[in-house]
Amino acid sequence: MKIKEWAEEDRPREKMLLKGIASLSDAELLAILIGSGNSQETAVQLSQRILSSVDNNLNALAKLSIKDLIIKFRGIGEAKAITINAALELGKRRGNSIPIQRPALRTSDDAYRLFHPLLCDLPHEELWIALTNRSSFVIEKVKISQGGTSETSADLRIILKAAINALATGIILCHNHPSGNIRPSQQDNHLTQHLRDAARLLDMQLLDHIVLTDGSYYSYSDEGTL
């Protein structure tokens, strides 16, 4: 049976999308790399045979040359052999890479320093969010909207969708005031209250809303207005 005739949840690519990449076996990952098998074997079966030849040891597989792969395994040509070698080399280099150090946002000053380079010199308002995990480390920063010289707009659905997609537990809102006035507007207050309440329904927390200028900021959390 060809892979395309398998149940969708059993096909390597579809399985990865449905269940995540960690759910795939080494053979299924290798099958994604080579794309197809031969007239007698699916890509997964060919991958299982390749791995079996090295006792399912990826370090041993990495020692096989492009020529070895082409000669020993029908269905593996130069392009597929190069792809396998390149993927294994990337894995090796990743092991030697320095882990990404995500910034932690534990105070309003941390948030201000994160956003200041992005917003301090803009002649117009922009609204950004920082999404954090339970340990207060930043998962990602997302620009939500851009406005004029005096205001910007926000769609709660866009903010919450970004937070859900990132599996975030914390949200920090930040926008700039090009006028230099750090005091929040009534519109800023309404946005803060609505986002705080909506986030709670999704078991998330609005940690702060920073109104930023070049050199100063207003923190809803510090002021007790969150």
PDB file of C-alpha atoms in Angstrom:
ATOM      1  CA  MET A   1       0.000   0.000   0.000  1.00  0.00           C
ATOM      2  CA  LYS A   2       1.313   3.453  -0.913  1.00  0.00           C
ATOM      3  CA  ILE A   3       1.676   6.090   1.812  1.00  0.00           C
ATOM      4  CA  LYS A   4      -1.018   8.240   0.191  1.00  0.00           C
ATOM      5  CA  GLU A   5      -3.441   5.323   0.711  1.00  0.00           C
ATOM      6  CA  TRP A   6      -2.772   5.179   4.470  1.00  0.00           C
ATOM      7  CA  ALA A   7      -5.101   6.740   7.021  1.00  0.00           C
ATOM      8  CA  GLU A   8      -4.298  10.453   7.169  1.00  0.00           C
ATOM      9  CA  GLU A   9      -3.138  10.304  10.791  1.00  0.00           C
ATOM     10  CA  ASP A  10      -0.587   7.610   9.852  1.00  0.00           C
ATOM     11  CA  ARG A  11       1.088   9.513   7.008  1.00  0.00           C
ATOM     12  CA  PRO A  12       4.295  11.132   8.290  1.00  0.00           C
ATOM     13  CA  ARG A  13       3.596  14.683   7.071  1.00  0.00           C
ATOM     14  CA  GLU A  14      -0.043  14.677   8.123  1.00  0.00           C
ATOM     15  CA  LYS A  15       0.810  12.976  11.414  1.00  0.00           C
ATOM     16  CA  MET A  16       3.332  15.725  12.168  1.00  0.00           C
ATOM     17  CA  LEU A  17       0.726  18.432  11.525  1.00  0.00           C
ATOM     18  CA  LEU A  18      -1.936  16.670  13.590  1.00  0.00           C
ATOM     19  CA  LYS A  19       0.123  15.410  16.535  1.00  0.00           C
ATOM     20  CA  GLY A  20       3.370  17.371  16.455  1.00  0.00           C
ATOM     21  CA  ILE A  21       6.827  16.462  15.275  1.00  0.00           C
ATOM     22  CA  ALA A  22       7.705  14.638  18.518  1.00  0.00           C
ATOM     23  CA  SER A  23       5.106  11.985  17.687  1.00  0.00           C
ATOM     24  CA  LEU A  24       7.081  10.777  14.647  1.00  0.00           C
ATOM     25  CA  SER A  25       9.513   7.886  14.775  1.00  0.00           C
ATOM     26  CA  ASP A  26      13.034   8.216  13.387  1.00  0.00           C
ATOM     27  CA  ALA A  27      11.912   6.265  10.329  1.00  0.00           C
ATOM     28  CA  GLU A  28       8.982   8.607   9.732  1.00  0.00           C
ATOM     29  CA  LEU A  29      11.231  11.653  10.021  1.00  0.00           C
ATOM     30  CA  LEU A  30      13.677  10.110   7.584  1.00  0.00           C
ATOM     31  CA  ALA A  31      10.784   9.285   5.239  1.00  0.00           C
ATOM     32  CA  ILE A  32       9.806  12.960   5.148  1.00  0.00           C
ATOM     33  CA  LEU A  33      13.359  13.782   4.070  1.00  0.00           C
ATOM     34  CA  ILE A  34      13.530  11.271   1.237  1.00  0.00           C
ATOM     35  CA  GLY A  35       9.952  11.843   0.102  1.00  0.00           C
ATOM     36  CA  SER A  36       9.466   8.539  -1.733  1.00  0.00           C
ATOM     37  CA  GLY A  37      10.615   4.936  -1.659  1.00  0.00           C
ATOM     38  CA  ASN A  38      11.000   2.513  -4.530  1.00  0.00           C
ATOM     39  CA  SER A  39       8.742   0.130  -6.439  1.00  0.00           C
ATOM     40  CA  GLN A  40       8.807  -2.404  -3.583  1.00  0.00           C
ATOM     41  CA  GLU A  41       8.911  -0.131  -0.530  1.00  0.00           C
ATOM     42  CA  THR A  42       7.220   2.989   0.747  1.00  0.00           C
ATOM     43  CA  ALA A  43       9.396   5.829   1.978  1.00  0.00           C
ATOM     44  CA  VAL A  44       8.756   4.685   5.551  1.00  0.00           C
ATOM     45  CA  GLN A  45       9.707   1.067   4.809  1.00  0.00           C
ATOM     46  CA  LEU A  46      12.868   2.140   3.021  1.00  0.00           C
ATOM     47  CA  SER A  47      13.717   4.408   5.938  1.00  0.00           C
ATOM     48  CA  GLN A  48      13.175   1.562   8.393  1.00  0.00           C
ATOM     49  CA  ARG A  49      15.571  -0.599   6.387  1.00  0.00           C
ATOM     50  CA  ILE A  50      18.187   2.145   6.260  1.00  0.00           C
ATOM     51  CA  LEU A  51      17.978   2.605  10.030  1.00  0.00           C
ATOM     52  CA  SER A  52      18.008  -1.131  10.664  1.00  0.00           C
ATOM     53  CA  SER A  53      21.297  -1.383   8.751  1.00  0.00           C
ATOM     54  CA  VAL A  54      22.929   0.863  11.363  1.00  0.00           C
ATOM     55  CA  ASP A  55      21.120  -0.694  14.361  1.00  0.00           C
ATOM     56  CA  ASN A  56      18.804   2.328  14.517  1.00  0.00           C
ATOM     57  CA  ASN A  57      21.692   4.506  15.599  1.00  0.00           C
ATOM     58  CA  LEU A  58      21.592   8.011  14.117  1.00  0.00           C
ATOM     59  CA  ASN A  59      25.273   8.599  14.889  1.00  0.00           C
ATOM     60  CA  ALA A  60      26.108   5.524  12.823  1.00  0.00           C
ATOM     61  CA  LEU A  61      23.817   6.721  10.039  1.00  0.00           C
ATOM     62  CA  ALA A  62      25.701  10.026   9.962  1.00  0.00           C
ATOM     63  CA  LYS A  63      28.910   8.123   9.219  1.00  0.00           C
ATOM     64  CA  LEU A  64      27.508   6.701   5.971  1.00  0.00           C
ATOM     65  CA  SER A  65      28.766   8.578   2.962  1.00  0.00           C
ATOM     66  CA  ILE A  66      26.627   9.735   0.069  1.00  0.00           C
ATOM     67  CA  LYS A  67      28.150   6.930  -1.986  1.00  0.00           C
ATOM     68  CA  ASP A  68      27.285   4.345   0.705  1.00  0.00           C
ATOM     69  CA  LEU A  69      23.650   5.398   0.742  1.00  0.00           C
ATOM     70  CA  ILE A  70      23.341   5.308  -3.050  1.00  0.00           C
ATOM     71  CA  ILE A  71      24.995   1.903  -3.419  1.00  0.00           C
ATOM     72  CA  LYS A  72      23.309   0.127  -0.502  1.00  0.00           C
ATOM     73  CA  PHE A  73      19.732   1.308  -0.836  1.00  0.00           C
ATOM     74  CA  ARG A  74      17.603   1.122  -3.952  1.00  0.00           C
ATOM     75  CA  GLY A  75      15.539   4.289  -4.236  1.00  0.00           C
ATOM     76  CA  ILE A  76      18.222   6.506  -2.724  1.00  0.00           C
ATOM     77  CA  GLY A  77      19.834   8.640  -5.385  1.00  0.00           C
ATOM     78  CA  GLU A  78      22.325  11.431  -5.051  1.00  0.00           C
ATOM     79  CA  ALA A  79      19.732  14.097  -4.166  1.00  0.00           C
ATOM     80  CA  LYS A  80      18.171  12.012  -1.394  1.00  0.00           C
ATOM     81  CA  ALA A  81      21.555  10.973  -0.017  1.00  0.00           C
ATOM     82  CA  ILE A  82      22.655  14.609   0.093  1.00  0.00           C
ATOM     83  CA  THR A  83      19.415  15.538   1.882  1.00  0.00           C
ATOM     84  CA  ILE A  84      19.987  12.858   4.545  1.00  0.00           C
ATOM     85  CA  ASN A  85      23.593  13.919   5.103  1.00  0.00           C
ATOM     86  CA  ALA A  86      22.658  17.592   5.266  1.00  0.00           C
ATOM     87  CA  ALA A  87      19.894  16.965   7.825  1.00  0.00           C
ATOM     88  CA  LEU A  88      22.210  14.942  10.047  1.00  0.00           C
ATOM     89  CA  GLU A  89      24.898  17.618   9.832  1.00  0.00           C
ATOM     90  CA  LEU A  90      22.352  20.257  10.869  1.00  0.00           C
ATOM     91  CA  GLY A  91      21.437  18.097  13.858  1.00  0.00           C
ATOM     92  CA  LYS A  92      25.099  17.864  14.815  1.00  0.00           C
ATOM     93  CA  ARG A  93      25.561  21.638  14.516  1.00  0.00           C
ATOM     94  CA  ARG A  94      22.449  22.308  16.565  1.00  0.00           C
ATOM     95  CA  GLY A  95      23.968  20.263  19.373  1.00  0.00           C
ATOM     96  CA  ASN A  96      26.972  22.597  19.325  1.00  0.00           C
ATOM     97  CA  SER A  97      24.902  25.786  19.215  1.00  0.00           C
ATOM     98  CA  ILE A  98      24.402  28.025  22.216  1.00  0.00           C
ATOM     99  CA  PRO A  99      20.779  27.807  23.462  1.00  0.00           C
ATOM    100  CA  ILE A 100      18.638  30.878  22.843  1.00  0.00           C
ATOM    101  CA  GLN A 101      18.511  33.064  25.930  1.00  0.00           C
ATOM    102  CA  ARG A 102      14.983  34.427  26.136  1.00  0.00           C
ATOM    103  CA  PRO A 103      14.558  37.631  28.112  1.00  0.00           C
ATOM    104  CA  ALA A 104      12.502  37.455  31.295  1.00  0.00           C
ATOM    105  CA  LEU A 105       9.898  40.133  32.005  1.00  0.00           C
ATOM    106  CA  ARG A 106       9.439  40.348  35.756  1.00  0.00           C
ATOM    107  CA  THR A 107       9.135  44.109  36.211  1.00  0.00           C
ATOM    108  CA  SER A 108       7.702  47.040  34.315  1.00  0.00           C
ATOM    109  CA  ASP A 109      11.258  48.228  33.680  1.00  0.00           C
ATOM    110  CA  ASP A 110      12.035  44.901  31.978  1.00  0.00           C
ATOM    111  CA  ALA A 111       9.062  45.460  29.660  1.00  0.00           C
ATOM    112  CA  TYR A 112      10.040  49.075  28.992  1.00  0.00           C
ATOM    113  CA  ARG A 113      13.582  48.068  28.024  1.00  0.00           C
ATOM    114  CA  LEU A 114      12.230  45.350  25.729  1.00  0.00           C
ATOM    115  CA  PHE A 115       9.964  47.693  23.784  1.00  0.00           C
ATOM    116  CA  HIS A 116      11.883  50.971  23.959  1.00  0.00           C
ATOM    117  CA  PRO A 117      14.166  50.266  20.946  1.00  0.00           C
ATOM    118  CA  LEU A 118      11.119  49.405  18.840  1.00  0.00           C
ATOM    119  CA  LEU A 119       8.927  52.360  19.720  1.00  0.00           C
ATOM    120  CA  CYS A 120      10.943  55.259  21.128  1.00  0.00           C
ATOM    121  CA  ASP A 121      11.575  57.158  17.870  1.00  0.00           C
ATOM    122  CA  LEU A 122       8.333  56.534  15.994  1.00  0.00           C
ATOM    123  CA  PRO A 123       6.271  59.549  14.846  1.00  0.00           C
ATOM    124  CA  HIS A 124       3.098  57.443  15.027  1.00  0.00           C
ATOM    125  CA  GLU A 125       1.562  55.067  17.553  1.00  0.00           C
ATOM    126  CA  GLU A 126       2.092  51.325  17.405  1.00  0.00           C
ATOM    127  CA  LEU A 127       0.610  48.642  19.636  1.00  0.00           C
ATOM    128  CA  TRP A 128       2.696  45.577  20.508  1.00  0.00           C
ATOM    129  CA  ILE A 129       2.372  42.618  22.824  1.00  0.00           C
ATOM    130  CA  ALA A 130       4.941  40.424  24.529  1.00  0.00           C
ATOM    131  CA  LEU A 131       3.783  36.866  25.186  1.00  0.00           C
ATOM    132  CA  THR A 132       5.284  35.032  28.144  1.00  0.00           C
ATOM    133  CA  ASN A 133       5.292  31.555  29.654  1.00  0.00           C
ATOM    134  CA  ARG A 134       4.702  30.662  33.306  1.00  0.00           C
ATOM    135  CA  SER A 135       8.319  31.481  34.129  1.00  0.00           C
ATOM    136  CA  SER A 136       7.913  35.007  32.706  1.00  0.00           C
ATOM    137  CA  PHE A 137      10.234  34.308  29.773  1.00  0.00           C
ATOM    138  CA  VAL A 138       9.303  35.959  26.479  1.00  0.00           C
ATOM    139  CA  ILE A 139       7.974  33.562  23.869  1.00  0.00           C
ATOM    140  CA  GLU A 140       7.609  36.208  21.185  1.00  0.00           C
ATOM    141  CA  LYS A 141       6.839  39.861  20.474  1.00  0.00           C
ATOM    142  CA  VAL A 142       3.977  40.676  18.105  1.00  0.00           C
ATOM    143  CA  LYS A 143       3.024  43.969  16.469  1.00  0.00           C
ATOM    144  CA  ILE A 144      -0.764  44.266  16.653  1.00  0.00           C
ATOM    145  CA  SER A 145      -1.540  47.547  14.950  1.00  0.00           C
ATOM    146  CA  GLN A 146      -0.254  50.903  13.750  1.00  0.00           C
ATOM    147  CA  GLY A 147      -2.091  54.191  13.963  1.00  0.00           C
ATOM    148  CA  GLY A 148      -1.654  57.907  13.558  1.00  0.00           C
ATOM    149  CA  THR A 149       0.086  60.494  15.680  1.00  0.00           C
ATOM    150  CA  SER A 150      -2.484  60.387  18.491  1.00  0.00           C
ATOM    151  CA  GLU A 151      -4.001  56.923  18.642  1.00  0.00           C
ATOM    152  CA  THR A 152      -3.964  53.362  17.387  1.00  0.00           C
ATOM    153  CA  SER A 153      -6.614  50.650  17.347  1.00  0.00           C
ATOM    154  CA  ALA A 154      -6.644  47.179  18.818  1.00  0.00           C
ATOM    155  CA  ASP A 155      -8.626  44.073  17.992  1.00  0.00           C
ATOM    156  CA  LEU A 156      -8.851  41.794  21.031  1.00  0.00           C
ATOM    157  CA  ARG A 157      -9.333  38.791  18.776  1.00  0.00           C
ATOM    158  CA  ILE A 158      -5.960  39.355  17.094  1.00  0.00           C
ATOM    159  CA  ILE A 159      -4.227  39.692  20.467  1.00  0.00           C
ATOM    160  CA  LEU A 160      -5.844  36.603  21.942  1.00  0.00           C
ATOM    161  CA  LYS A 161      -5.299  34.547  18.801  1.00  0.00           C
ATOM    162  CA  ALA A 162      -1.578  35.329  18.931  1.00  0.00           C
ATOM    163  CA  ALA A 163      -1.480  34.359  22.612  1.00  0.00           C
ATOM    164  CA  ILE A 164      -3.340  31.100  22.023  1.00  0.00           C
ATOM    165  CA  ASN A 165      -1.112  30.144  19.078  1.00  0.00           C
ATOM    166  CA  ALA A 166       1.981  30.766  21.204  1.00  0.00           C
ATOM    167  CA  LEU A 167       0.531  28.799  24.160  1.00  0.00           C
ATOM    168  CA  ALA A 168       1.253  31.856  26.271  1.00  0.00           C
ATOM    169  CA  THR A 169       0.040  32.319  29.839  1.00  0.00           C
ATOM    170  CA  GLY A 170       0.959  35.981  30.156  1.00  0.00           C
ATOM    171  CA  ILE A 171       0.390  39.047  27.968  1.00  0.00           C
ATOM    172  CA  ILE A 172       2.118  42.418  28.269  1.00  0.00           C
ATOM    173  CA  LEU A 173       0.625  45.192  26.203  1.00  0.00           C
ATOM    174  CA  CYS A 174       2.713  48.167  25.112  1.00  0.00           C
ATOM    175  CA  HIS A 175       2.147  51.199  22.937  1.00  0.00           C
ATOM    176  CA  ASN A 176       3.911  54.507  22.485  1.00  0.00           C
ATOM    177  CA  HIS A 177       2.764  58.105  22.789  1.00  0.00           C
ATOM    178  CA  PRO A 178       4.702  60.206  20.256  1.00  0.00           C
ATOM    179  CA  SER A 179       3.448  63.340  22.041  1.00  0.00           C
ATOM    180  CA  GLY A 180       5.684  62.529  25.020  1.00  0.00           C
ATOM    181  CA  ASN A 181       2.726  62.397  27.436  1.00  0.00           C
ATOM    182  CA  ILE A 182       2.840  59.126  29.369  1.00  0.00           C
ATOM    183  CA  ARG A 183      -0.651  59.433  30.840  1.00  0.00           C
ATOM    184  CA  PRO A 184      -3.011  56.814  29.376  1.00  0.00           C
ATOM    185  CA  SER A 185      -6.124  57.909  27.528  1.00  0.00           C
ATOM    186  CA  GLN A 186      -9.646  56.751  28.264  1.00  0.00           C
ATOM    187  CA  GLN A 187      -9.370  54.522  25.206  1.00  0.00           C
ATOM    188  CA  ASP A 188      -6.191  52.997  26.683  1.00  0.00           C
ATOM    189  CA  ASN A 189      -8.071  52.288  29.921  1.00  0.00           C
ATOM    190  CA  HIS A 190     -10.956  50.607  28.104  1.00  0.00           C
ATOM    191  CA  LEU A 191      -8.578  48.425  26.092  1.00  0.00           C
ATOM    192  CA  THR A 192      -6.734  47.381  29.241  1.00  0.00           C
ATOM    193  CA  GLN A 193      -9.902  46.435  31.093  1.00  0.00           C
ATOM    194  CA  HIS A 194     -11.423  44.526  28.178  1.00  0.00           C
ATOM    195  CA  LEU A 195      -8.232  42.590  27.442  1.00  0.00           C
ATOM    196  CA  ARG A 196      -7.734  41.783  31.129  1.00  0.00           C
ATOM    197  CA  ASP A 197     -11.247  40.334  31.379  1.00  0.00           C
ATOM    198  CA  ALA A 198     -11.039  38.441  28.067  1.00  0.00           C
ATOM    199  CA  ALA A 199      -7.655  36.933  28.957  1.00  0.00           C
ATOM    200  CA  ARG A 200      -9.007  35.631  32.258  1.00  0.00           C
ATOM    201  CA  LEU A 201     -11.685  33.661  30.419  1.00  0.00           C
ATOM    202  CA  LEU A 202      -8.893  31.844  28.558  1.00  0.00           C
ATOM    203  CA  ASP A 203      -6.836  31.204  31.716  1.00  0.00           C
ATOM    204  CA  MET A 204      -4.312  33.857  30.726  1.00  0.00           C
ATOM    205  CA  GLN A 205      -3.231  36.970  32.563  1.00  0.00           C
ATOM    206  CA  LEU A 206      -2.698  40.509  31.344  1.00  0.00           C
ATOM    207  CA  LEU A 207       0.458  41.239  33.308  1.00  0.00           C
ATOM    208  CA  ASP A 208       0.879  44.894  32.398  1.00  0.00           C
ATOM    209  CA  HIS A 209       0.130  47.632  29.911  1.00  0.00           C
ATOM    210  CA  ILE A 210       3.038  49.961  29.272  1.00  0.00           C
ATOM    211  CA  VAL A 211       2.523  53.420  27.781  1.00  0.00           C
ATOM    212  CA  LEU A 212       5.948  54.370  26.494  1.00  0.00           C
ATOM    213  CA  THR A 213       7.717  57.567  25.501  1.00  0.00           C
ATOM    214  CA  ASP A 214      11.385  58.160  24.808  1.00  0.00           C
ATOM    215  CA  GLY A 215      12.744  58.260  28.328  1.00  0.00           C
ATOM    216  CA  SER A 216       9.722  57.464  30.467  1.00  0.00           C
ATOM    217  CA  TYR A 217       6.724  55.157  30.756  1.00  0.00           C
ATOM    218  CA  TYR A 218       3.453  54.514  32.565  1.00  0.00           C
ATOM    219  CA  SER A 219       2.815  51.033  33.956  1.00  0.00           C
ATOM    220  CA  TYR A 220      -0.748  49.983  34.762  1.00  0.00           C
ATOM    221  CA  SER A 221       0.626  47.277  37.039  1.00  0.00           C
ATOM    222  CA  ASP A 222       2.867  49.660  39.007  1.00  0.00           C
ATOM    223  CA  GLU A 223       0.068  52.186  39.360  1.00  0.00           C
ATOM    224  CA  GLY A 224      -2.392  49.559  40.589  1.00  0.00           C
ATOM    225  CA  THR A 225      -4.816  50.293  37.743  1.00  0.00           C
ATOM    226  CA  LEU A 226      -4.700  46.910  36.053  1.00  0.00           C
TER     227      LEU A 226
END
